[in-house]
Coordinates of N, CA and C in Angstrom, one line a residue:
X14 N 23.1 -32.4 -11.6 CA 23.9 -31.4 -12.3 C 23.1 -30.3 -12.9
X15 N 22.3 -30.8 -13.5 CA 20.8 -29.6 -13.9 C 20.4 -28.9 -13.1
X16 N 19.9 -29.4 -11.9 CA 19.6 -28.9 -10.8 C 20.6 -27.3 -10.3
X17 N 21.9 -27.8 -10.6 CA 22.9 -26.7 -9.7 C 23.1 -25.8 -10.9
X18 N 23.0 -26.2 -12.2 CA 23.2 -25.0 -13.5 C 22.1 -24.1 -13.3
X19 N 21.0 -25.2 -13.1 CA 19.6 -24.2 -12.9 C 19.8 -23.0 -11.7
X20 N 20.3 -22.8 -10.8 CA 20.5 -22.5 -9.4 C 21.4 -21.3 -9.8
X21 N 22.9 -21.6 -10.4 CA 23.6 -20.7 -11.0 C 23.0 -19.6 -11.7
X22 N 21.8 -20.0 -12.6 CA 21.7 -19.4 -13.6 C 20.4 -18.6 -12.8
X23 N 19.6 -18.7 -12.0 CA 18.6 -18.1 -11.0 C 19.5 -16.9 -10.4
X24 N 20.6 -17.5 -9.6 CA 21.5 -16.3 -9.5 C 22.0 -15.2 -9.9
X25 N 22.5 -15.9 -10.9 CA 23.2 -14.9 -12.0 C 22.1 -13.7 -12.1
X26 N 20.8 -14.6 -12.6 CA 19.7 -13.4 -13.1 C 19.2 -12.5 -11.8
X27 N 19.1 -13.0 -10.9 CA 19.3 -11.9 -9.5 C 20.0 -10.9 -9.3
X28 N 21.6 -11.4 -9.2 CA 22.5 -10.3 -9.1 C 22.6 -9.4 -10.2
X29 N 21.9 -9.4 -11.8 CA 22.4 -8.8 -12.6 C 20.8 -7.9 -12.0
X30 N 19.6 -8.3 -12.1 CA 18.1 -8.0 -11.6 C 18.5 -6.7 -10.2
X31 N 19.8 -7.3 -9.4 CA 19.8 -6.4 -8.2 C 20.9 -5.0 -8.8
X32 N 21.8 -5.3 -9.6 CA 22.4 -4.4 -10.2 C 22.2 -3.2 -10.5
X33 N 21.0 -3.6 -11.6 CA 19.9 -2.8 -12.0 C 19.6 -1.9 -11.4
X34 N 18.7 -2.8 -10.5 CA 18.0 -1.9 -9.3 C 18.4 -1.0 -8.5
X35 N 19.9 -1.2 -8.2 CA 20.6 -0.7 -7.4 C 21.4 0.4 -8.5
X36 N 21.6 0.2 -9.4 CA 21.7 1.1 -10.4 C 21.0 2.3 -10.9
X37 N 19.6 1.8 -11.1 CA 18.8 2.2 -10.9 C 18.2 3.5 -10.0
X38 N 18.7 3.0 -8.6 CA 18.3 3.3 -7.7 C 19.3 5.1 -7.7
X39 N 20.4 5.0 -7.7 CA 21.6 5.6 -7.7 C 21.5 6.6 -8.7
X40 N 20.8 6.4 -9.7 CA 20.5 7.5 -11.1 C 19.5 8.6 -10.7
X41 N 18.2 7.6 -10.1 CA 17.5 8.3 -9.4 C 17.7 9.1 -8.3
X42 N 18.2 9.3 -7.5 CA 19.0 10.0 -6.5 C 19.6 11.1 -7.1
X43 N 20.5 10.5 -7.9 CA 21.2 11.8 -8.2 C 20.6 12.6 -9.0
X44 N 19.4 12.7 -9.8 CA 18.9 13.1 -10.4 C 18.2 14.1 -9.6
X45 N 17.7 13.6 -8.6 CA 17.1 14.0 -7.6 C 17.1 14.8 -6.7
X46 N 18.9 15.5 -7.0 CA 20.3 16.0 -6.0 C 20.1 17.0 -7.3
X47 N 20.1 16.7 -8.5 CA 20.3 18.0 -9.7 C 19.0 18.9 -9.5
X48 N 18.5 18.2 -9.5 CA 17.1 19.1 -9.5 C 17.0 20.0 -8.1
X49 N 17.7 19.2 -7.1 CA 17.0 20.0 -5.4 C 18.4 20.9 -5.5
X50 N 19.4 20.7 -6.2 CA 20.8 22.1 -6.2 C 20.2 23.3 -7.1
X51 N 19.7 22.7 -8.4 CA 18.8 24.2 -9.1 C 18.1 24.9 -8.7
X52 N 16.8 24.0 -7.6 CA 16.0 24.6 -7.2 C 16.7 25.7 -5.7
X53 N 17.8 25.4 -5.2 CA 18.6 25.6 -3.9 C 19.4 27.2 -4.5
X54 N 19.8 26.9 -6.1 CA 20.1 27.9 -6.7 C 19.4 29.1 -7.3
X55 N 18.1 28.3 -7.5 CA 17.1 29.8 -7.6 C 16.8 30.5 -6.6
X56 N 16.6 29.5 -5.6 CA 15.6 30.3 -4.5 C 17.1 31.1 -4.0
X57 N 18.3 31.0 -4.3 CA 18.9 31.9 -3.4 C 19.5 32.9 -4.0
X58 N 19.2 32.9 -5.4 CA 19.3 33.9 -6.3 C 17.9 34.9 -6.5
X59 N 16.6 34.2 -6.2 CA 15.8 35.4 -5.7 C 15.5 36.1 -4.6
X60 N 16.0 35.2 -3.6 CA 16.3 36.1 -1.9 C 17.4 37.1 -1.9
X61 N 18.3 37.0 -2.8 CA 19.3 38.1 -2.5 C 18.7 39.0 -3.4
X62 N 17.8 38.7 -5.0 CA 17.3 40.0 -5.5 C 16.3 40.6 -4.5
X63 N 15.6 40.0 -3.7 CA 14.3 40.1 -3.4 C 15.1 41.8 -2.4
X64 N 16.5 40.7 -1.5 CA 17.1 41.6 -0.3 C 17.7 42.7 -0.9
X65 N 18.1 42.6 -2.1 CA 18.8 43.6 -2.6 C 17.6 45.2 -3.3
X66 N 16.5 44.9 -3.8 CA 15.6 45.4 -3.5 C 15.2 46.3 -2.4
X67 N 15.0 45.1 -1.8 CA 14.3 46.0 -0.1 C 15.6 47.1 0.3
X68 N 16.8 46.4 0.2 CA 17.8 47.9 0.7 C 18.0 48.9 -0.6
X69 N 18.0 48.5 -1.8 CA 17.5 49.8 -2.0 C 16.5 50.8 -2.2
X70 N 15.5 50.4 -1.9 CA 14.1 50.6 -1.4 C 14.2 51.6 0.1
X71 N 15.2 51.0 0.8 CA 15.3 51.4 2.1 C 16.2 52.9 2.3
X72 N 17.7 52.7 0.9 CA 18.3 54.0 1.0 C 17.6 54.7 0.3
X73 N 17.3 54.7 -0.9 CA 16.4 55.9 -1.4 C 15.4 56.4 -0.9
X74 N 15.1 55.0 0.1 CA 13.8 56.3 1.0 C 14.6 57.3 2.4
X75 N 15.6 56.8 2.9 CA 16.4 57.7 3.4 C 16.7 58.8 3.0
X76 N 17.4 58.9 1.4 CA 18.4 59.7 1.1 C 16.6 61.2 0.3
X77 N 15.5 60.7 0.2 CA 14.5 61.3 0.2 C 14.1 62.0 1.2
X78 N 13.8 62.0 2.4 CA 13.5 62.0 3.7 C 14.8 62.6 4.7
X79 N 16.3 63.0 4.2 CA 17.0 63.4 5.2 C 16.8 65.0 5.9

């Protein structure tokens, strides 16, 4: 009977140990997803300045030059 409480109780502390982990695991990720959308949001907030730039760069050298 010791034997099988002890067994229970091995388990118990596994599944709570995998929980964790897997909890764990899941925090990390999404963490992971916040950081790579900010960075996804900069970089495409300075390619459109960068584009927006170059075209006006592009008509003012036109509207110089006609």
């Amino acid at each position: 009977m010791q034997a099988i409480l002890q067994l229970l109780e091995i388990q118990k502390e596994y599944k709570v140990g995998v929980g964790v982990c897997v909890t764990n695991t899941i925090v990390v990720y999404l963490m992971f997803l916040g950081v790579l959308m900010i960075d996804i949001n900069d970089i495409r907030r300075t390619v459109s300045q960068g584009v927006n730039n170059i075209f006006n760069e592009v008509i003012e050298w036109f509207s110089q030059h006609k």
